Short mmCIF file of C-alpha atoms in Angstrom, two decimals:
data_model
loop_
_atom_site.label_atom_id
_atom_site.label_comp_id
_atom_site.label_asym_id
_atom_site.label_seq_id
_atom_site.Cartn_x
_atom_site.Cartn_y
_atom_site.Cartn_z
CA MET A 1 30.03 -39.16 -50.19
CA LEU A 2 30.66 -42.34 -48.17
CA ASP A 3 34.12 -42.60 -49.76
CA VAL A 4 34.84 -39.02 -48.74
CA MET A 5 33.67 -39.77 -45.20
CA ARG A 6 35.91 -42.85 -44.97
CA SER A 7 38.84 -40.76 -46.16
CA ASN A 8 38.16 -38.09 -43.55
CA ALA A 9 37.93 -40.76 -40.88
CA LYS A 10 41.71 -41.00 -41.19
CA SER A 11 42.38 -37.27 -41.53
CA SER A 12 42.56 -34.48 -38.95
CA LEU A 13 42.44 -31.71 -41.54
CA ILE A 14 39.90 -28.96 -40.74
CA ALA A 15 38.73 -27.37 -43.96
CA LEU A 16 36.10 -24.87 -42.79
CA ILE A 17 35.19 -23.23 -39.50
CA PHE A 18 31.64 -22.10 -38.92
CA GLY A 19 31.85 -21.52 -35.18
CA ALA A 20 30.79 -17.90 -35.39
CA ILE A 21 27.53 -18.67 -37.15
CA ILE A 22 24.41 -18.17 -35.06
CA LEU A 23 22.58 -21.19 -36.51
CA THR A 24 23.30 -24.56 -34.92
CA PHE A 25 22.82 -28.02 -36.38
CA VAL A 26 21.89 -29.58 -33.06
CA PHE A 27 18.99 -27.15 -32.55
CA SER A 28 17.42 -28.06 -35.89
CA PHE A 29 18.45 -31.69 -36.23
CA GLY A 30 18.97 -33.23 -32.80
CA ARG A 31 17.97 -36.77 -31.95
CA GLY A 32 14.29 -37.23 -32.82
CA SER A 33 14.18 -33.84 -34.54
CA SER A 34 11.47 -32.94 -36.99
CA GLY A 35 14.26 -32.06 -39.40
CA PHE A 36 14.32 -35.78 -40.17
CA ARG A 37 10.58 -36.08 -40.77
CA THR A 38 8.88 -36.21 -44.12
CA ARG A 39 7.69 -32.79 -45.20
CA THR A 40 3.94 -32.90 -45.73
CA PRO A 41 2.43 -29.95 -47.59
CA GLU A 42 -0.98 -30.37 -45.95
CA THR A 43 0.44 -29.45 -42.51
CA TRP A 44 2.39 -26.23 -42.77
CA ALA A 45 3.34 -23.51 -40.32
CA ALA A 46 4.44 -20.86 -42.78
CA ARG A 47 4.96 -20.24 -46.48
CA VAL A 48 8.12 -18.30 -47.29
CA ASN A 49 8.28 -17.13 -50.90
CA GLY A 50 6.33 -20.28 -51.77
CA GLU A 51 8.55 -22.64 -49.76
CA LEU A 52 7.11 -24.44 -46.72
CA VAL A 53 8.01 -24.45 -43.06
CA THR A 54 6.15 -27.57 -41.99
CA ALA A 55 3.97 -27.90 -38.93
CA SER A 56 6.14 -30.78 -37.72
CA ASP A 57 9.30 -28.67 -38.00
CA PHE A 58 7.56 -25.95 -36.03
CA ALA A 59 6.28 -28.41 -33.42
CA GLN A 60 9.77 -29.75 -32.76
CA ALA A 61 11.38 -26.32 -32.67
CA TYR A 62 8.72 -25.08 -30.25
CA ALA A 63 9.18 -28.14 -28.04
CA ASN A 64 12.94 -27.49 -27.96
CA ARG A 65 12.40 -23.83 -27.06
CA PHE A 66 9.86 -24.79 -24.41
CA ARG A 67 12.33 -27.23 -22.81
CA GLN A 68 15.10 -24.63 -22.92
CA MET A 69 12.93 -22.02 -21.23
CA SER A 70 11.83 -24.56 -18.64
CA ALA A 71 15.45 -25.46 -17.87
CA MET A 72 16.34 -21.77 -17.54
CA ARG A 73 13.55 -21.33 -14.98
CA GLY A 74 14.28 -24.40 -12.93
CA GLY A 75 11.59 -26.54 -14.54
CA LYS A 76 8.84 -24.04 -13.70
CA TYR A 77 7.58 -23.00 -17.13
CA THR A 78 3.97 -23.29 -18.20
CA THR A 79 1.87 -22.68 -21.28
CA ASP A 80 0.75 -19.40 -19.70
CA ASN A 81 4.41 -18.38 -19.44
CA ALA A 82 4.88 -19.29 -23.09
CA LYS A 83 1.91 -17.10 -24.04
CA GLN A 84 3.38 -14.18 -22.11
CA ASP A 85 6.74 -14.69 -23.83
CA ASN A 86 5.05 -14.99 -27.25
CA LEU A 87 7.11 -18.17 -27.59
CA LYS A 88 5.27 -19.66 -30.56
CA SER A 89 5.55 -16.53 -32.68
CA GLU A 90 9.22 -16.12 -31.80
CA THR A 91 9.88 -19.76 -32.67
CA LEU A 92 8.16 -19.49 -36.04
CA LYS A 93 9.99 -16.24 -36.75
CA GLY A 94 13.30 -18.06 -36.25
CA LEU A 95 12.31 -20.85 -38.65
CA VAL A 96 11.15 -18.34 -41.25
CA ASP A 97 14.49 -16.54 -40.94
CA GLN A 98 16.35 -19.81 -41.51
CA GLU A 99 14.33 -20.45 -44.67
CA LEU A 100 14.94 -16.91 -45.93
CA ILE A 101 18.69 -17.31 -45.37
CA ALA A 102 18.81 -20.63 -47.20
CA GLN A 103 16.96 -19.09 -50.16
CA GLN A 104 19.73 -16.53 -50.64
CA ALA A 105 22.30 -19.19 -51.56
CA ASP A 106 21.34 -19.30 -55.25
CA ASP A 107 21.35 -15.52 -55.58
CA LEU A 108 24.82 -15.37 -54.03
CA GLY A 109 26.14 -18.35 -55.97
CA ILE A 110 27.00 -20.22 -52.79
CA ARG A 111 27.40 -24.00 -52.76
CA VAL A 112 28.56 -26.62 -50.25
CA SER A 113 30.65 -29.46 -51.66
CA ASP A 114 30.67 -33.08 -50.56
CA ALA A 115 34.16 -32.57 -49.13
CA GLU A 116 32.98 -29.64 -46.99
CA VAL A 117 30.08 -31.66 -45.59
CA ALA A 118 32.42 -34.58 -44.85
CA ASP A 119 34.97 -32.35 -43.10
CA ALA A 120 32.32 -30.67 -40.97
CA ILE A 121 30.78 -33.98 -39.89
CA ALA A 122 34.19 -35.45 -39.15
CA ARG A 123 34.95 -32.55 -36.82
CA SER A 124 31.65 -32.89 -34.94
CA PRO A 125 32.30 -34.25 -31.41
CA GLN A 126 29.06 -36.29 -31.47
CA PHE A 127 30.54 -38.55 -34.15
CA GLN A 128 33.92 -39.07 -32.53
CA GLN A 129 35.29 -41.84 -30.34
CA ASP A 130 38.42 -41.21 -28.25
CA GLY A 131 38.84 -37.83 -29.91
CA LYS A 132 38.77 -39.20 -33.48
CA PHE A 133 36.08 -39.49 -36.10
CA ASP A 134 34.73 -43.04 -36.20
CA PHE A 135 32.89 -43.76 -39.44
CA ASP A 136 31.22 -46.96 -38.26
CA TYR A 137 29.98 -45.21 -35.09
CA TYR A 138 28.72 -42.29 -37.21
CA LYS A 139 26.81 -44.59 -39.56
CA ARG A 140 25.20 -46.53 -36.69
CA LEU A 141 24.18 -43.34 -34.89
CA VAL A 142 22.60 -41.83 -37.97
CA GLU A 143 20.74 -44.96 -39.02
CA ASN A 144 19.76 -46.29 -35.59
CA GLY A 145 19.83 -43.24 -33.33
CA TYR A 146 18.37 -40.72 -35.77
CA GLY A 147 16.36 -43.27 -37.76
CA MET A 148 17.34 -42.09 -41.23
CA SER A 149 19.72 -42.83 -44.07
CA VAL A 150 23.21 -41.37 -44.18
CA THR A 151 22.40 -39.72 -47.52
CA ARG A 152 19.39 -37.89 -46.13
CA PHE A 153 21.26 -36.89 -43.00
CA GLU A 154 24.10 -35.41 -45.04
CA GLU A 155 21.71 -33.41 -47.20
CA ALA A 156 20.16 -31.95 -44.06
CA TYR A 157 23.62 -31.17 -42.73
CA ARG A 158 24.55 -29.60 -46.08
CA ARG A 159 21.58 -27.21 -45.77
CA ASP A 160 22.76 -26.00 -42.36
CA LEU A 161 26.29 -25.46 -43.67
CA LEU A 162 24.84 -23.61 -46.63
CA ARG A 163 22.99 -21.25 -44.30
CA GLY A 164 26.23 -20.72 -42.40
CA LYS A 165 28.05 -19.72 -45.59
CA VAL A 166 25.27 -17.34 -46.57
CA VAL A 167 25.41 -15.65 -43.16
CA GLN A 168 29.19 -15.32 -43.41
CA ALA A 169 28.83 -13.64 -46.79
CA ALA A 170 26.22 -11.25 -45.39
CA ILE A 171 28.37 -10.13 -42.46
CA ALA A 172 31.70 -10.10 -44.31
CA GLY A 173 31.64 -6.31 -44.56
CA ALA A 174 31.84 -5.84 -40.78
CA ASN A 175 35.14 -3.99 -40.37
CA VAL A 176 36.31 -1.31 -37.96
CA SER A 177 39.02 1.29 -38.34
CA ASP A 178 41.93 1.88 -35.98
CA ASP A 179 40.32 5.16 -34.93
CA GLU A 180 37.11 3.32 -33.97
CA VAL A 181 39.10 0.82 -31.93
CA LYS A 182 41.03 3.57 -30.13
CA ALA A 183 37.87 5.56 -29.42
CA ALA A 184 36.10 2.49 -28.00
CA TRP A 185 39.11 1.60 -25.86
CA ALA A 186 39.34 5.17 -24.55
CA ALA A 187 35.63 5.16 -23.69
CA GLN A 188 36.11 1.96 -21.69
CA HIS A 189 38.96 3.52 -19.73
CA GLU A 190 37.34 6.91 -19.11
CA SER A 191 35.45 7.25 -15.86
CA VAL A 192 33.73 9.91 -13.82
CA ALA A 193 31.69 10.30 -10.64
CA ILE A 194 29.26 13.20 -10.21
CA ALA A 195 26.77 14.79 -7.87
CA TRP A 196 23.62 15.79 -9.76
CA VAL A 197 20.20 17.34 -9.26
CA ARG A 198 17.16 16.93 -11.50
CA PHE A 199 14.61 19.69 -12.14
CA ASN A 200 11.42 18.66 -13.94
CA PRO A 201 8.00 20.28 -14.44
CA PHE A 202 6.25 17.81 -12.13
CA MET A 203 8.18 19.23 -9.17
CA PHE A 204 6.77 22.72 -9.80
CA ARG A 205 3.26 21.92 -11.03
CA ASP A 206 1.65 23.42 -7.92
CA GLN A 207 3.50 26.71 -8.44
CA ALA A 208 2.34 27.10 -12.04
CA THR A 209 -0.88 29.11 -12.39
CA ALA A 210 -2.96 30.25 -15.36
CA SER A 211 -5.27 33.25 -15.44
CA ASP A 212 -8.63 33.20 -17.23
CA ALA A 213 -7.23 35.57 -19.85
CA GLU A 214 -4.22 33.34 -20.50
CA VAL A 215 -6.42 30.26 -20.82
CA ALA A 216 -8.81 32.03 -23.23
CA GLU A 217 -5.95 33.27 -25.40
CA TYR A 218 -4.30 29.86 -25.48
CA ALA A 219 -7.57 28.12 -26.37
CA LYS A 220 -8.03 30.57 -29.24
CA SER A 221 -4.51 30.25 -30.68
CA HIS A 222 -3.86 26.53 -30.08
CA ALA A 223 -7.10 24.89 -31.21
CA ASP A 224 -5.36 22.06 -33.09
CA GLU A 225 -3.09 21.22 -30.16
CA ILE A 226 -6.05 21.12 -27.78
CA ALA A 227 -8.02 18.90 -30.16
CA LYS A 228 -5.08 16.45 -30.42
CA LYS A 229 -4.69 16.41 -26.62
CA TYR A 230 -8.39 15.64 -26.30
CA GLU A 231 -8.16 12.74 -28.77
CA ASP A 232 -5.12 11.32 -26.97
CA GLU A 233 -6.90 11.42 -23.61
CA LYS A 234 -10.44 10.70 -24.75
CA ALA A 235 -10.59 7.15 -23.42
CA THR A 236 -8.46 7.57 -20.31
CA ARG A 237 -9.51 10.97 -19.03
CA TRP A 238 -12.67 12.29 -20.61
CA THR A 239 -14.77 9.14 -20.64
CA GLN A 240 -16.60 8.87 -17.35
CA PRO A 241 -17.17 5.17 -16.57
CA ALA A 242 -20.50 3.83 -15.43
CA ALA A 243 -20.86 4.40 -11.68
CA MET A 244 -23.26 3.79 -8.85
CA ARG A 245 -23.87 6.14 -5.93
CA VAL A 246 -23.86 4.04 -2.78
CA ARG A 247 -24.06 4.28 0.97
CA ALA A 248 -22.05 1.98 3.19
CA ILE A 249 -22.14 0.60 6.70
CA THR A 250 -18.69 -0.49 7.78
CA VAL A 251 -17.49 -2.46 10.79
CA SER A 252 -13.72 -2.16 10.99
CA LEU A 253 -11.20 -4.92 11.54
CA PRO A 254 -7.63 -4.31 12.74
CA PRO A 255 -4.73 -5.77 10.74
CA ASN A 256 -4.10 -9.41 11.66
CA ALA A 257 -7.42 -9.62 13.46
CA THR A 258 -7.99 -12.63 15.67
CA GLY A 259 -10.82 -15.08 15.17
CA ASP A 260 -12.70 -13.59 18.10
CA GLN A 261 -12.34 -10.05 16.72
CA GLU A 262 -13.61 -11.16 13.32
CA LYS A 263 -16.56 -12.96 14.91
CA ALA A 264 -17.52 -9.88 16.95
CA ALA A 265 -17.29 -7.63 13.87
CA ARG A 266 -19.47 -10.00 11.87
CA GLU A 267 -22.12 -9.96 14.58
CA LYS A 268 -22.18 -6.12 14.47
CA ILE A 269 -22.65 -5.96 10.69
CA ASP A 270 -25.33 -8.68 10.89
CA GLN A 271 -27.21 -6.55 13.43
CA ALA A 272 -27.03 -3.53 11.13
CA LEU A 273 -28.36 -5.62 8.23
CA ALA A 274 -31.23 -6.88 10.39
CA GLU A 275 -32.22 -3.31 11.28
CA VAL A 276 -32.21 -2.24 7.62
CA LYS A 277 -34.26 -5.26 6.59
CA GLY A 278 -36.59 -4.50 9.50
CA GLY A 279 -37.52 -1.19 7.91
CA LYS A 280 -35.06 1.31 9.37
CA ASP A 281 -33.59 3.94 7.04
CA PHE A 282 -30.15 2.84 5.76
CA ALA A 283 -28.63 6.29 6.31
CA GLU A 284 -29.82 6.41 9.93
CA VAL A 285 -28.42 2.94 10.64
CA ALA A 286 -25.10 4.01 9.05
CA LYS A 287 -24.96 7.10 11.31
CA ALA A 288 -25.53 4.91 14.35
CA ARG A 289 -23.53 1.79 13.55
CA SER A 290 -20.92 2.47 10.85
CA GLU A 291 -17.35 2.69 12.11
CA ASP A 292 -16.04 4.60 9.10
CA GLN A 293 -15.51 8.00 10.69
CA ALA A 294 -15.12 9.73 7.32
CA THR A 295 -18.61 8.81 6.09
CA LYS A 296 -20.85 7.88 9.04
CA ALA A 297 -21.87 11.49 9.75
CA ASN A 298 -23.46 11.79 6.28
CA GLY A 299 -25.20 8.45 6.50
CA GLY A 300 -22.43 6.40 4.89
CA ASP A 301 -22.62 8.26 1.56
CA LEU A 302 -19.61 7.23 -0.58
CA GLY A 303 -20.70 9.18 -3.65
CA PHE A 304 -20.45 7.67 -7.11
CA VAL A 305 -18.22 4.59 -7.21
CA ALA A 306 -16.75 3.23 -10.45
CA ARG A 307 -14.19 0.53 -11.14
CA GLY A 308 -10.68 1.89 -10.74
CA GLN A 309 -11.97 5.38 -9.95
CA SER A 310 -12.37 5.37 -6.17
CA PRO A 311 -10.18 5.17 -3.05
CA TYR A 312 -12.19 2.26 -1.66
CA GLY A 313 -10.47 -0.65 -3.41
CA LYS A 314 -11.41 -3.24 -6.00
CA THR A 315 -13.57 -5.42 -3.72
CA LEU A 316 -15.94 -2.60 -2.78
CA GLU A 317 -15.99 -1.21 -6.34
CA ASP A 318 -16.97 -4.59 -7.76
CA GLN A 319 -19.81 -4.91 -5.24
CA ALA A 320 -21.05 -1.37 -5.92
CA VAL A 321 -21.20 -1.47 -9.72
CA ARG A 322 -23.13 -4.75 -9.89
CA LEU A 323 -26.03 -3.33 -7.83
CA LYS A 324 -29.21 -1.70 -9.12
CA PRO A 325 -30.71 1.42 -7.47
CA GLY A 326 -32.48 0.45 -4.25
CA GLN A 327 -30.65 -2.87 -3.92
CA LEU A 328 -28.66 -4.03 -0.88
CA SER A 329 -25.41 -5.89 -1.32
CA GLU A 330 -24.50 -9.06 0.50
CA ILE A 331 -22.25 -8.52 3.50
CA PHE A 332 -18.68 -8.71 2.25
CA LYS A 333 -15.21 -8.38 3.72
CA ASP A 334 -12.05 -6.64 2.54
CA ARG A 335 -8.83 -5.59 4.25
CA SER A 336 -10.52 -2.81 6.23
CA GLY A 337 -13.42 -4.84 7.59
CA PHE A 338 -17.01 -5.91 6.87
CA HIS A 339 -19.28 -3.79 4.65
CA LEU A 340 -22.91 -3.53 3.63
CA LEU A 341 -23.87 -1.31 0.66
CA LYS A 342 -27.08 0.23 -0.60
CA ALA A 343 -27.26 1.51 -4.18
CA GLU A 344 -29.05 4.83 -4.67
CA GLU A 345 -28.40 6.30 -8.13
CA GLU A 346 -26.93 4.94 -11.34
CA ARG A 347 -24.75 7.12 -13.57
CA PRO A 348 -24.21 5.73 -17.09
CA ALA A 349 -20.89 5.95 -18.88
CA ARG A 350 -20.45 9.26 -20.65
CA LEU A 351 -17.90 10.83 -22.96
CA GLN A 352 -17.43 14.50 -22.19
CA PRO A 353 -17.43 16.44 -25.49
CA LEU A 354 -14.47 18.61 -26.48
CA ASP A 355 -16.38 21.88 -26.06
CA GLU A 356 -17.12 20.92 -22.46
CA VAL A 357 -13.48 20.37 -21.53
CA ARG A 358 -11.69 22.72 -23.95
CA LYS A 359 -10.88 25.35 -21.30
CA HIS A 360 -9.75 22.65 -18.87
CA ILE A 361 -7.29 21.26 -21.42
CA ALA A 362 -6.08 24.75 -22.29
CA ALA A 363 -5.48 25.51 -18.61
CA ASP A 364 -3.53 22.27 -18.19
CA LEU A 365 -1.34 23.04 -21.20
CA VAL A 366 -0.65 26.60 -20.04
CA LYS A 367 0.28 25.36 -16.57
CA SER A 368 2.43 22.61 -18.07
CA GLN A 369 4.37 25.13 -20.16
CA LYS A 370 4.83 27.41 -17.16
CA ALA A 371 6.01 24.47 -15.02
CA LYS A 372 8.63 23.63 -17.68
CA GLU A 373 9.85 27.22 -17.76
CA LEU A 374 9.96 27.29 -13.96
CA ALA A 375 11.96 24.03 -13.84
CA LYS A 376 14.49 25.47 -16.28
CA ARG A 377 14.81 28.72 -14.28
CA LYS A 378 15.32 26.74 -11.07
CA ALA A 379 18.09 24.75 -12.77
CA GLU A 380 19.74 27.96 -13.99
CA ASP A 381 19.54 29.43 -10.46
CA ALA A 382 21.13 26.29 -9.04
CA LEU A 383 23.99 26.48 -11.55
CA ALA A 384 24.56 30.14 -10.71
CA GLN A 385 24.84 29.27 -7.02
CA LEU A 386 27.34 26.51 -7.86
CA ARG A 387 29.47 29.06 -9.70
CA ALA A 388 29.26 31.25 -6.59
CA GLY A 389 30.84 28.45 -4.55
CA LYS A 390 27.78 26.82 -3.01
CA ASP A 391 27.60 23.04 -2.50
CA LEU A 392 24.86 21.00 -4.16
CA LYS A 393 24.19 18.90 -1.07
CA GLU A 394 23.65 22.03 0.99
CA LEU A 395 21.36 23.58 -1.62
CA TYR A 396 19.38 20.39 -2.23
CA PRO A 397 19.97 17.93 0.60
CA VAL A 398 19.15 14.26 0.22
CA LYS A 399 15.83 13.29 1.78
CA LYS A 400 16.39 10.46 4.24
CA THR A 401 14.10 7.43 3.98
CA GLU A 402 13.75 4.25 5.97
CA PRO A 403 15.49 1.14 4.53
CA GLY A 404 13.27 -0.52 1.94
CA GLN A 405 10.95 2.50 1.70
CA PHE A 406 10.30 3.89 -1.79
CA ASP A 407 11.71 7.41 -2.11
CA PHE A 408 8.89 9.26 -3.87
CA SER A 409 10.41 12.58 -2.78
CA ALA A 410 13.02 12.23 -5.53
CA PHE A 411 10.19 12.89 -8.01
CA THR A 412 8.49 15.71 -6.13
CA ALA A 413 11.41 17.94 -5.13
CA PRO A 414 14.98 18.53 -6.32
CA GLN A 415 17.56 16.68 -4.24
CA THR A 416 21.19 15.76 -4.68
CA THR A 417 22.21 12.33 -5.90
CA GLU A 418 25.82 11.14 -5.92
CA THR A 419 27.07 8.41 -8.25
CA GLU A 420 29.88 5.91 -8.13
CA THR A 421 32.31 6.03 -11.05
CA PHE A 422 30.83 5.14 -14.43
CA HIS A 423 31.89 5.02 -18.08
CA PRO A 424 30.57 6.74 -21.21
CA MET A 425 29.72 3.49 -23.04
CA GLY A 426 26.03 3.49 -23.98
CA GLY A 427 25.23 6.93 -22.53
CA TYR A 428 24.07 5.46 -19.20
CA VAL A 429 24.13 7.62 -16.06
CA PRO A 430 23.54 5.91 -12.69
CA GLY A 431 20.26 6.97 -11.12
CA VAL A 432 19.05 8.53 -14.37
CA GLY A 433 19.22 5.72 -16.93
CA GLN A 434 19.88 6.17 -20.64
CA ALA A 435 20.76 9.85 -20.91
CA PRO A 436 23.07 10.45 -23.89
CA LYS A 437 22.98 14.26 -23.65
CA LEU A 438 23.77 14.25 -19.95
CA SER A 439 26.49 11.63 -20.38
CA ALA A 440 28.12 13.63 -23.18
CA ALA A 441 28.05 16.81 -21.06
CA VAL A 442 29.56 14.99 -18.09
CA PHE A 443 32.44 13.47 -20.08
CA ALA A 444 33.11 16.79 -21.77
CA GLN A 445 34.43 17.94 -18.38
CA SER A 446 38.13 17.32 -17.90
CA GLN A 447 38.68 17.55 -14.14
CA ALA A 448 37.15 17.16 -10.71
CA GLY A 449 35.07 20.10 -9.53
CA ALA A 450 33.95 21.07 -13.03
CA ILE A 451 30.37 22.13 -13.71
CA PRO A 452 28.55 22.51 -17.06
CA GLN A 453 28.16 25.83 -18.87
CA ALA A 454 24.38 25.48 -18.79
CA PRO A 455 21.80 23.07 -17.38
CA VAL A 456 21.57 19.92 -19.50
CA GLU A 457 18.14 19.20 -20.97
CA GLU A 458 17.31 15.48 -21.20
CA GLY A 459 13.73 14.62 -22.08
CA GLU A 460 11.55 17.02 -20.07
CA SER A 461 14.09 17.43 -17.26
CA TRP A 462 17.05 19.71 -16.67
CA TYR A 463 20.17 18.50 -14.87
CA VAL A 464 22.84 20.37 -12.95
CA PHE A 465 25.94 18.51 -11.81
CA ARG A 466 29.40 18.86 -10.35
CA VAL A 467 32.21 16.41 -11.16
CA LYS A 468 33.45 14.56 -8.07
CA SER A 469 36.25 12.58 -9.74
CA ARG A 470 37.56 12.25 -13.28
CA GLU A 471 39.85 9.63 -14.80
CA ARG A 472 41.17 10.08 -18.33
CA ALA A 473 42.23 7.26 -20.64
CA ASP A 474 45.99 6.97 -21.29
CA PRO A 475 46.49 6.05 -24.99
CA SER A 476 50.05 4.88 -24.26
CA LYS A 477 48.61 1.89 -22.40
CA LEU A 478 46.80 0.59 -25.48
CA ASP A 479 49.05 -2.27 -26.58
CA ALA A 480 48.71 -4.62 -29.57
CA GLU A 481 46.96 -7.34 -27.56
CA GLU A 482 44.29 -4.97 -26.22
CA MET A 483 43.95 -3.45 -29.68
CA LYS A 484 43.19 -6.88 -31.14
CA SER A 485 40.79 -7.79 -28.34
CA MET A 486 38.86 -4.55 -28.75
CA ARG A 487 38.79 -4.91 -32.55
CA ASP A 488 37.41 -8.45 -32.28
CA ARG A 489 34.69 -7.24 -29.93
CA LEU A 490 33.69 -4.33 -32.17
CA VAL A 491 33.70 -6.53 -35.27
CA GLY A 492 31.42 -8.98 -33.45
CA GLN A 493 29.04 -6.15 -32.57
CA LYS A 494 28.99 -4.90 -36.15
CA GLN A 495 28.43 -8.41 -37.45
CA GLY A 496 25.41 -8.72 -35.18
CA GLU A 497 24.06 -5.38 -36.38
CA LEU A 498 24.66 -6.29 -40.04
CA TYR A 499 22.98 -9.66 -39.57
CA ALA A 500 19.92 -8.14 -37.89
CA LYS A 501 19.50 -5.47 -40.59
CA TRP A 502 20.04 -7.97 -43.39
CA VAL A 503 17.49 -10.48 -42.09
CA ASP A 504 15.03 -7.65 -41.46
CA SER A 505 15.41 -6.54 -45.07
CA LEU A 506 14.81 -10.13 -46.25
CA ARG A 507 11.61 -10.29 -44.21
CA ARG A 508 10.32 -7.02 -45.61
CA LYS A 509 10.86 -8.14 -49.22
CA ALA A 510 9.58 -11.68 -48.71
CA ARG A 511 6.11 -13.13 -49.19
CA ILE A 512 5.45 -14.70 -45.80
CA VAL A 513 2.15 -16.31 -44.82
CA GLU A 514 1.81 -17.72 -41.31
CA ASN A 515 -0.68 -20.44 -40.40
CA GLU A 516 -2.57 -18.90 -37.50
CA HIS A 517 -3.76 -22.33 -36.37
CA VAL A 518 -0.29 -23.52 -35.41
CA LEU A 519 0.28 -20.32 -33.44
CA SER A 520 -2.79 -20.96 -31.32
CA TYR A 521 -2.23 -22.37 -27.85
CA ASP A 522 -5.50 -24.28 -28.12
CA VAL A 523 -5.78 -27.50 -30.10
CA GLY A 524 -7.71 -26.88 -33.29
CA PRO A 525 -8.06 -28.06 -36.90
CA ALA A 526 -5.19 -27.96 -39.38
CA HIS A 527 -2.36 -28.15 -36.89
CA GLU A 528 -0.63 -30.82 -34.84
CA ALA A 529 -1.72 -31.22 -31.24
CA PHE A 530 1.29 -31.81 -29.03
CA GLN A 531 2.71 -31.26 -25.60
CA PRO A 532 6.35 -30.18 -25.30
CA ASP A 533 7.06 -33.11 -22.99
CA ASP A 534 6.01 -35.55 -25.73
CA PHE A 535 9.26 -34.96 -27.58
#
């Protein structure tokens, strides 16, 4: 191999190009990389069809990924961020994929010759001086910079090139026809702008009613559907959390209260506490001293308070649920002011049985169905008025909101939305999101002013629209250069899809065992303890 390398030091011939391959040598075998370390079977990160991904390989790859993520976020990347990003699992998944790819070489009969390795190394900029491969510089860098022999380095390099060849073989079938290219080009050059209105059941929920007879009939004929709805909502809707009935004495504080205001409020709540501790009835003190106008008349009774189930906020809920009946809370402060609580009655957590809520679920489902039907009828009425010459903005005017204010009205009532021009690629409609049915209906229209034949159903909503502007693609403008550019782009997309499906199929057929210890973010037995900055 050294003779081949010396020969290539004088040659500019490029034998193979692997630029399109996703895998990179630098990522796996950069200076100080674990790719150069001795593989030790006692410290492994994964077993892939019996072959090892070592813990040291994983440690280095994770450190590289950690540094990359940190650089992307301006140096502000922590272990907590890595946990949220599932960085260790994603790193190990990448190493497992590399091993799976390398294992396919024998099955495909793929080899990498000495000459191919030599040519690839000679072309690598890191081993060149003044734009030319310098063998002496290469040898010094490998032996001194990377701390390994040239022979071992070249075998590692050969394995990366082998993976590249395997990937190329896997994606070789990514071809596109002329018709696909023309269709993609046309889609890129088609554009439209519309005015649209959404009609969904939520907007008409208050208008949907269900009689007792309708509910009884539905409960009788849809028992399985009701049972499934109950199971789906058992934890979130039909389980009553533990709660405590409490009374409260509140002394209010204005937003941005001054120190003096806060001091005066604290003195008031302290006086109320002193009266309660002196033997006065809590409810009577609340009537006299509480400043919460909604509850002071009934002695500060807040009813049953549970975590996440009241309008009083997390601070008050936390104080309420930790009390026992008869207990007083400490004085505490939240955004509304100072509070003192007294617990009166504990209600344990309880799951309401299906028989208890069956009619309630049936009523909800009947109303839901009626709301859907009403939304569809409203959409059909709107379309009929469009055909009669009415304007969408007059029928459903836009609700004006202050700058920066969230427009919740868009979800509670139909209103007109106008888009800028957009294209059919991906089925995206501005203001709606991914809506392939709506996008297809819009681009089926050929001119400005057009409206659909019927409301378009997308998900649980119906859409009515009028075309504001329409630009059609002109096939005569598709020249050879654009044809090639579009073909290259589509082939790249197909290669990516083929690669993803192929690797996924390899994973599903493989015997993969992951070492859970190395995936832990806490130092423990059987894995290497390291910090990303150590590398």
